[in-house]
PDB file of C-alpha atoms and ligand atoms in Angstrom:
ATOM      1  CA  MET A   1      -0.002  -0.003  -0.013  1.00  0.00           C
ATOM      2  CA  GLU A   2       3.097   2.262  -0.084  1.00  0.00           C
ATOM      3  CA  GLU A   3       1.686   3.939  -3.209  1.00  0.00           C
ATOM      4  CA  ILE A   4      -0.923   5.629  -1.031  1.00  0.00           C
ATOM      5  CA  LYS A   5       1.845   7.786   0.411  1.00  0.00           C
ATOM      6  CA  LYS A   6       2.140   9.691  -2.804  1.00  0.00           C
ATOM      7  CA  TYR A   7      -1.392  11.033  -2.281  1.00  0.00           C
ATOM      8  CA  ILE A   8      -0.791  12.232   1.308  1.00  0.00           C
ATOM      9  CA  ARG A   9       0.349  15.816   1.725  1.00  0.00           C
ATOM     10  CA  GLU A  10       2.757  16.418   4.601  1.00  0.00           C
ATOM     11  CA  VAL A  11       2.200  19.862   6.151  1.00  0.00           C
ATOM     12  CA  PRO A  12       4.870  20.972   8.642  1.00  0.00           C
ATOM     13  CA  ASP A  13       3.891  22.977  11.720  1.00  0.00           C
ATOM     14  CA  PHE A  14       0.155  22.414  11.465  1.00  0.00           C
ATOM     15  CA  PRO A  15      -1.951  22.916  13.561  1.00  0.00           C
ATOM     16  CA  LYS A  16       0.934  24.093  15.728  1.00  0.00           C
ATOM     17  CA  PRO A  17       4.718  24.347  15.553  1.00  0.00           C
ATOM     18  CA  GLY A  18       6.520  21.006  15.641  1.00  0.00           C
ATOM     19  CA  ILE A  19       3.580  18.890  14.360  1.00  0.00           C
ATOM     20  CA  LEU A  20       3.885  17.292  10.915  1.00  0.00           C
ATOM     21  CA  PHE A  21       0.304  17.012   9.714  1.00  0.00           C
ATOM     22  CA  TYR A  22      -0.610  14.171   7.340  1.00  0.00           C
ATOM     23  CA  ASP A  23      -3.262  15.655   5.122  1.00  0.00           C
ATOM     24  CA  ILE A  24      -5.737  13.163   3.618  1.00  0.00           C
ATOM     25  CA  THR A  25      -7.631  15.828   1.576  1.00  0.00           C
ATOM     26  CA  THR A  26      -5.081  15.345  -1.230  1.00  0.00           C
ATOM     27  CA  LEU A  27      -5.888  11.613  -1.174  1.00  0.00           C
ATOM     28  CA  MET A  28      -9.611  12.317  -1.363  1.00  0.00           C
ATOM     29  CA  GLN A  29      -9.152  14.881  -4.143  1.00  0.00           C
ATOM     30  CA  ASP A  30      -7.704  12.138  -6.353  1.00  0.00           C
ATOM     31  CA  SER A  31     -10.371   9.626  -7.345  1.00  0.00           C
ATOM     32  CA  VAL A  32      -7.743   6.946  -8.015  1.00  0.00           C
ATOM     33  CA  GLY A  33      -6.057   7.490  -4.635  1.00  0.00           C
ATOM     34  CA  PHE A  34      -9.314   7.624  -2.696  1.00  0.00           C
ATOM     35  CA  LYS A  35     -10.544   4.435  -4.344  1.00  0.00           C
ATOM     36  CA  LEU A  36      -7.274   2.666  -3.604  1.00  0.00           C
ATOM     37  CA  ALA A  37      -7.625   3.553   0.076  1.00  0.00           C
ATOM     38  CA  VAL A  38     -11.330   2.740   0.366  1.00  0.00           C
ATOM     39  CA  ASP A  39     -10.900  -0.553  -1.522  1.00  0.00           C
ATOM     40  CA  ALA A  40      -8.242  -1.696   0.919  1.00  0.00           C
ATOM     41  CA  MET A  41     -10.176  -0.558   3.985  1.00  0.00           C
ATOM     42  CA  GLU A  42     -13.327  -2.227   2.651  1.00  0.00           C
ATOM     43  CA  ARG A  43     -11.495  -5.527   2.294  1.00  0.00           C
ATOM     44  CA  TYR A  44     -10.287  -5.347   5.886  1.00  0.00           C
ATOM     45  CA  VAL A  45     -13.651  -4.348   7.315  1.00  0.00           C
ATOM     46  CA  ASP A  46     -15.397  -7.081   5.347  1.00  0.00           C
ATOM     47  CA  SER A  47     -12.847  -9.662   6.612  1.00  0.00           C
ATOM     48  CA  ARG A  48     -13.671  -8.814  10.238  1.00  0.00           C
ATOM     49  CA  GLY A  49     -17.312  -9.760   9.823  1.00  0.00           C
ATOM     50  CA  GLY A  50     -18.718  -6.936  11.919  1.00  0.00           C
ATOM     51  CA  ASN A  51     -22.337  -5.781  11.729  1.00  0.00           C
ATOM     52  CA  LYS A  52     -21.813  -2.020  12.096  1.00  0.00           C
ATOM     53  CA  ILE A  53     -19.250   0.643  11.252  1.00  0.00           C
ATOM     54  CA  VAL A  54     -18.370   3.291  13.840  1.00  0.00           C
ATOM     55  CA  ALA A  55     -16.697   6.389  12.289  1.00  0.00           C
ATOM     56  CA  ILE A  56     -14.893   9.102  14.216  1.00  0.00           C
ATOM     57  CA  GLU A  57     -15.434  12.847  13.655  1.00  0.00           C
ATOM     58  CA  SER A  58     -14.411  14.232  11.357  1.00  0.00           C
ATOM     59  CA  ARG A  59     -12.010  12.645   8.937  1.00  0.00           C
ATOM     60  CA  GLY A  60     -13.162   9.126   9.869  1.00  0.00           C
ATOM     61  CA  PHE A  61     -16.561  10.047   8.386  1.00  0.00           C
ATOM     62  CA  PHE A  62     -15.204  10.207   4.837  1.00  0.00           C
ATOM     63  CA  PHE A  63     -13.823   6.694   4.919  1.00  0.00           C
ATOM     64  CA  GLY A  64     -16.400   5.140   7.208  1.00  0.00           C
ATOM     65  CA  GLY A  65     -19.237   6.525   5.086  1.00  0.00           C
ATOM     66  CA  ALA A  66     -17.813   5.187   1.851  1.00  0.00           C
ATOM     67  CA  ILE A  67     -17.125   1.730   3.361  1.00  0.00           C
ATOM     68  CA  ALA A  68     -20.558   1.515   5.042  1.00  0.00           C
ATOM     69  CA  ASP A  69     -22.235   2.222   1.734  1.00  0.00           C
ATOM     70  CA  ARG A  70     -20.176  -0.344  -0.145  1.00  0.00           C
ATOM     71  CA  LEU A  71     -20.793  -3.094   2.438  1.00  0.00           C
ATOM     72  CA  SER A  72     -24.409  -2.078   3.185  1.00  0.00           C
ATOM     73  CA  LEU A  73     -23.568  -1.742   6.872  1.00  0.00           C
ATOM     74  CA  PRO A  74     -25.086   0.694   9.395  1.00  0.00           C
ATOM     75  CA  LEU A  75     -22.915   3.770  10.071  1.00  0.00           C
ATOM     76  CA  ILE A  76     -22.566   5.143  13.605  1.00  0.00           C
ATOM     77  CA  PRO A  77     -20.952   8.594  14.158  1.00  0.00           C
ATOM     78  CA  ILE A  78     -18.689   9.416  17.085  1.00  0.00           C
ATOM     79  CA  ARG A  79     -18.923  13.184  17.617  1.00  0.00           C
ATOM     80  CA  LYS A  80     -17.445  16.054  19.554  1.00  0.00           C
ATOM     81  CA  PRO A  81     -19.568  17.123  22.558  1.00  0.00           C
ATOM     82  CA  GLY A  82     -22.922  18.769  21.955  1.00  0.00           C
ATOM     83  CA  LYS A  83     -23.369  17.697  18.308  1.00  0.00           C
ATOM     84  CA  LEU A  84     -25.541  14.596  18.696  1.00  0.00           C
ATOM     85  CA  PRO A  85     -29.202  15.494  19.235  1.00  0.00           C
ATOM     86  CA  SER A  86     -30.480  12.543  21.226  1.00  0.00           C
ATOM     87  CA  GLU A  87     -29.361  10.821  24.422  1.00  0.00           C
ATOM     88  CA  THR A  88     -25.599  10.151  24.478  1.00  0.00           C
ATOM     89  CA  ILE A  89     -22.847   8.664  26.531  1.00  0.00           C
ATOM     90  CA  SER A  90     -19.411  10.274  26.513  1.00  0.00           C
ATOM     91  CA  GLU A  91     -15.806   9.402  27.186  1.00  0.00           C
ATOM     92  CA  GLU A  92     -13.006  11.738  28.164  1.00  0.00           C
ATOM     93  CA  TYR A  93      -9.470  11.105  27.047  1.00  0.00           C
ATOM     94  CA  ALA A  94      -6.105  12.712  27.616  1.00  0.00           C
ATOM     95  CA  LEU A  95      -4.432  15.017  25.133  1.00  0.00           C
ATOM     96  CA  GLU A  96      -0.847  16.258  25.326  1.00  0.00           C
ATOM     97  CA  TYR A  97      -2.223  19.167  27.394  1.00  0.00           C
ATOM     98  CA  GLY A  98      -5.638  18.693  28.986  1.00  0.00           C
ATOM     99  CA  THR A  99      -8.471  16.441  27.955  1.00  0.00           C
ATOM    100  CA  ASP A 100     -10.995  16.034  25.170  1.00  0.00           C
ATOM    101  CA  LYS A 101     -14.340  14.324  25.012  1.00  0.00           C
ATOM    102  CA  LEU A 102     -16.286  12.282  22.463  1.00  0.00           C
ATOM    103  CA  GLU A 103     -19.905  11.207  22.375  1.00  0.00           C
ATOM    104  CA  ILE A 104     -22.069   8.462  20.857  1.00  0.00           C
ATOM    105  CA  HIS A 105     -25.832   8.045  20.804  1.00  0.00           C
ATOM    106  CA  SER A 106     -26.763   5.640  23.589  1.00  0.00           C
ATOM    107  CA  ASP A 107     -29.051   3.598  21.309  1.00  0.00           C
ATOM    108  CA  ALA A 108     -26.563   3.338  18.450  1.00  0.00           C
ATOM    109  CA  ILE A 109     -24.934   0.164  19.784  1.00  0.00           C
ATOM    110  CA  THR A 110     -26.737  -2.687  21.503  1.00  0.00           C
ATOM    111  CA  SER A 111     -25.644  -5.885  23.160  1.00  0.00           C
ATOM    112  CA  GLY A 112     -24.399  -8.341  20.526  1.00  0.00           C
ATOM    113  CA  ASP A 113     -23.133  -5.687  18.121  1.00  0.00           C
ATOM    114  CA  ASN A 114     -19.682  -6.301  16.722  1.00  0.00           C
ATOM    115  CA  VAL A 115     -18.279  -3.142  15.171  1.00  0.00           C
ATOM    116  CA  VAL A 116     -15.329  -2.024  13.118  1.00  0.00           C
ATOM    117  CA  VAL A 117     -14.087   1.447  14.077  1.00  0.00           C
ATOM    118  CA  VAL A 118     -12.849   3.678  11.243  1.00  0.00           C
ATOM    119  CA  ASP A 119     -10.638   6.790  11.395  1.00  0.00           C
ATOM    120  CA  ASP A 120      -8.038   8.412   9.174  1.00  0.00           C
ATOM    121  CA  LEU A 121      -4.951   8.167  11.370  1.00  0.00           C
ATOM    122  CA  ILE A 122      -3.658   6.642  14.623  1.00  0.00           C
ATOM    123  CA  ALA A 123      -1.343   8.906  16.606  1.00  0.00           C
ATOM    124  CA  THR A 124      -1.420   8.316  20.359  1.00  0.00           C
ATOM    125  CA  GLY A 125      -4.459   6.062  20.079  1.00  0.00           C
ATOM    126  CA  GLY A 126      -6.407   8.067  22.635  1.00  0.00           C
ATOM    127  CA  THR A 127      -9.281   8.840  20.253  1.00  0.00           C
ATOM    128  CA  LEU A 128      -9.647   5.205  19.205  1.00  0.00           C
ATOM    129  CA  GLU A 129      -9.383   3.924  22.774  1.00  0.00           C
ATOM    130  CA  ALA A 130     -12.107   6.300  23.984  1.00  0.00           C
ATOM    131  CA  THR A 131     -14.304   5.228  21.044  1.00  0.00           C
ATOM    132  CA  CYS A 132     -13.792   1.507  21.755  1.00  0.00           C
ATOM    133  CA  ASN A 133     -14.566   2.116  25.434  1.00  0.00           C
ATOM    134  CA  MET A 134     -17.923   3.633  24.537  1.00  0.00           C
ATOM    135  CA  VAL A 135     -18.755   0.765  22.204  1.00  0.00           C
ATOM    136  CA  LYS A 136     -18.089  -1.711  25.017  1.00  0.00           C
ATOM    137  CA  ARG A 137     -19.981   0.310  27.601  1.00  0.00           C
ATOM    138  CA  LEU A 138     -23.045   0.017  25.360  1.00  0.00           C
ATOM    139  CA  GLY A 139     -22.637  -3.759  25.198  1.00  0.00           C
ATOM    140  CA  GLY A 140     -20.895  -3.991  21.840  1.00  0.00           C
ATOM    141  CA  GLU A 141     -17.638  -5.636  20.845  1.00  0.00           C
ATOM    142  CA  VAL A 142     -14.865  -4.253  18.647  1.00  0.00           C
ATOM    143  CA  ALA A 143     -14.151  -6.527  15.704  1.00  0.00           C
ATOM    144  CA  GLY A 144     -11.350  -4.328  14.464  1.00  0.00           C
ATOM    145  CA  ILE A 145      -9.934  -0.888  13.860  1.00  0.00           C
ATOM    146  CA  SER A 146      -9.266   0.426  10.341  1.00  0.00           C
ATOM    147  CA  THR A 147      -7.261   3.573   9.497  1.00  0.00           C
ATOM    148  CA  VAL A 148      -5.371   4.924   6.539  1.00  0.00           C
ATOM    149  CA  ILE A 149      -2.269   6.038   8.463  1.00  0.00           C
ATOM    150  CA  ASP A 150      -0.261   4.726  11.400  1.00  0.00           C
ATOM    151  CA  LEU A 151       2.261   6.970  13.190  1.00  0.00           C
ATOM    152  CA  SER A 152       4.344   4.039  14.401  1.00  0.00           C
ATOM    153  CA  PHE A 153       6.736   6.198  16.461  1.00  0.00           C
ATOM    154  CA  LEU A 154       3.886   7.048  18.821  1.00  0.00           C
ATOM    155  CA  PRO A 155       2.956   4.619  21.632  1.00  0.00           C
ATOM    156  CA  TRP A 156      -0.576   3.643  20.642  1.00  0.00           C
ATOM    157  CA  ARG A 157       0.054  -0.115  20.623  1.00  0.00           C
ATOM    158  CA  GLU A 158      -0.241  -0.483  24.399  1.00  0.00           C
ATOM    159  CA  LYS A 159      -3.532   1.405  24.472  1.00  0.00           C
ATOM    160  CA  LEU A 160      -5.019  -0.625  21.645  1.00  0.00           C
ATOM    161  CA  ALA A 161      -3.446  -3.984  22.504  1.00  0.00           C
ATOM    162  CA  ALA A 162      -6.848  -5.604  22.966  1.00  0.00           C
ATOM    163  CA  TYR A 163      -7.917  -4.861  19.401  1.00  0.00           C
ATOM    164  CA  ASP A 164      -7.128  -5.980  15.883  1.00  0.00           C
ATOM    165  CA  VAL A 165      -5.719  -2.884  14.152  1.00  0.00           C
ATOM    166  CA  ASN A 166      -5.270  -2.463  10.410  1.00  0.00           C
ATOM    167  CA  TYR A 167      -3.687   0.534   8.600  1.00  0.00           C
ATOM    168  CA  LEU A 168      -2.612   1.076   5.051  1.00  0.00           C
ATOM    169  CA  ILE A 169       0.619   3.043   5.489  1.00  0.00           C
ATOM    170  CA  SER A 170       3.041   3.817   8.321  1.00  0.00           C
ATOM    171  CA  TYR A 171       5.322   6.699   9.063  1.00  0.00           C
ATOM    172  CA  ASP A 172       8.061   5.738  11.454  1.00  0.00           C
ATOM    173  CA  SER A 173       9.502   9.091  12.335  1.00  0.00           C
ATOM    174  CA  GLU A 174       8.251  12.632  12.559  1.00  0.00           C
ATOM    175  CA  ARG A 175      10.252  13.544   9.445  1.00  0.00           C
ATOM    176  CA  THR A 176      10.198  11.080   6.558  1.00  0.00           C
TER     177      THR A 176
HETATM  178  P1  AMP B 201      -4.796  10.233  18.623  1.00  0.00           P
HETATM  179  O1  AMP B 201      -5.964  10.250  19.520  1.00  0.00           O
HETATM  180  O2  AMP B 201      -3.569  10.870  19.252  1.00  0.00           O
HETATM  181  O3  AMP B 201      -4.491   8.865  18.051  1.00  0.00           O
HETATM  182  O4  AMP B 201      -5.107  11.209  17.424  1.00  0.00           O
HETATM  183  C1  AMP B 201      -5.824  10.728  16.354  1.00  0.00           C
HETATM  184  C2  AMP B 201      -6.669  11.837  15.726  1.00  0.00           C
HETATM  185  O5  AMP B 201      -5.961  13.066  15.622  1.00  0.00           O
HETATM  186  C3  AMP B 201      -7.037  11.374  14.340  1.00  0.00           C
HETATM  187  O6  AMP B 201      -8.427  11.518  14.247  1.00  0.00           O
HETATM  188  C4  AMP B 201      -6.307  12.301  13.414  1.00  0.00           C
HETATM  189  O7  AMP B 201      -7.218  12.839  12.489  1.00  0.00           O
HETATM  190  C5  AMP B 201      -5.698  13.392  14.235  1.00  0.00           C
HETATM  191  N1  AMP B 201      -4.227  13.545  14.151  1.00  0.00           N
HETATM  192  C6  AMP B 201      -3.306  13.369  15.139  1.00  0.00           C
HETATM  193  N2  AMP B 201      -2.057  13.599  14.748  1.00  0.00           N
HETATM  194  C7  AMP B 201      -2.148  13.871  13.416  1.00  0.00           C
HETATM  195  C8  AMP B 201      -1.143  14.195  12.401  1.00  0.00           C
HETATM  196  N3  AMP B 201       0.174  14.233  12.662  1.00  0.00           N
HETATM  197  N4  AMP B 201      -1.627  14.429  11.167  1.00  0.00           N
HETATM  198  C9  AMP B 201      -2.940  14.364  10.886  1.00  0.00           C
HETATM  199  N5  AMP B 201      -3.886  14.081  11.763  1.00  0.00           N
HETATM  200  C10 AMP B 201      -3.524  13.846  13.052  1.00  0.00           C
END
């Protein structure tokens, strides 16, 4: 899947100095690149045999939406606080400085559900861990995690050790 790297734009010092931002908009702007990524993610999601896709705001929506449509699976959004209109549960997680929070509709997952979680990129794994925790609190299981990009120099593996994780490309240092 190394060819996917040619569609990812690397933006230094965004959103703040010292961060190298991996921009997936250039992948999505290229119909060949986007299809390549969604094809591979679709194969993984299909292989896990889950019954729902859980997609994380906001870049996870692009990939999760496309895969859910292709596989005719229900699509569940994970959103920032205050965006979901009905009853929710939430999970707080640590950022480099401070905390952040995500929400899911309480009735979106029920006991017996087996979901694949989709996002664009794994950095520290905090976002995915919080998402998986909410799925489990609602009685669901996590069949797998699917992303485009892995930042392998960050310590997400311990946090997500309980899950099957699939990604298409890896960056192993902050400057490649
Ligand atoms: P984390 O919870 O640390 O794994 O962060 C994952 C989320 O933050 C993903 O939803 C990404 O969209 C975003 N993110 C974190 N670091 C980067 C980066 N270097 N480039 C692009 N997106 C990032």
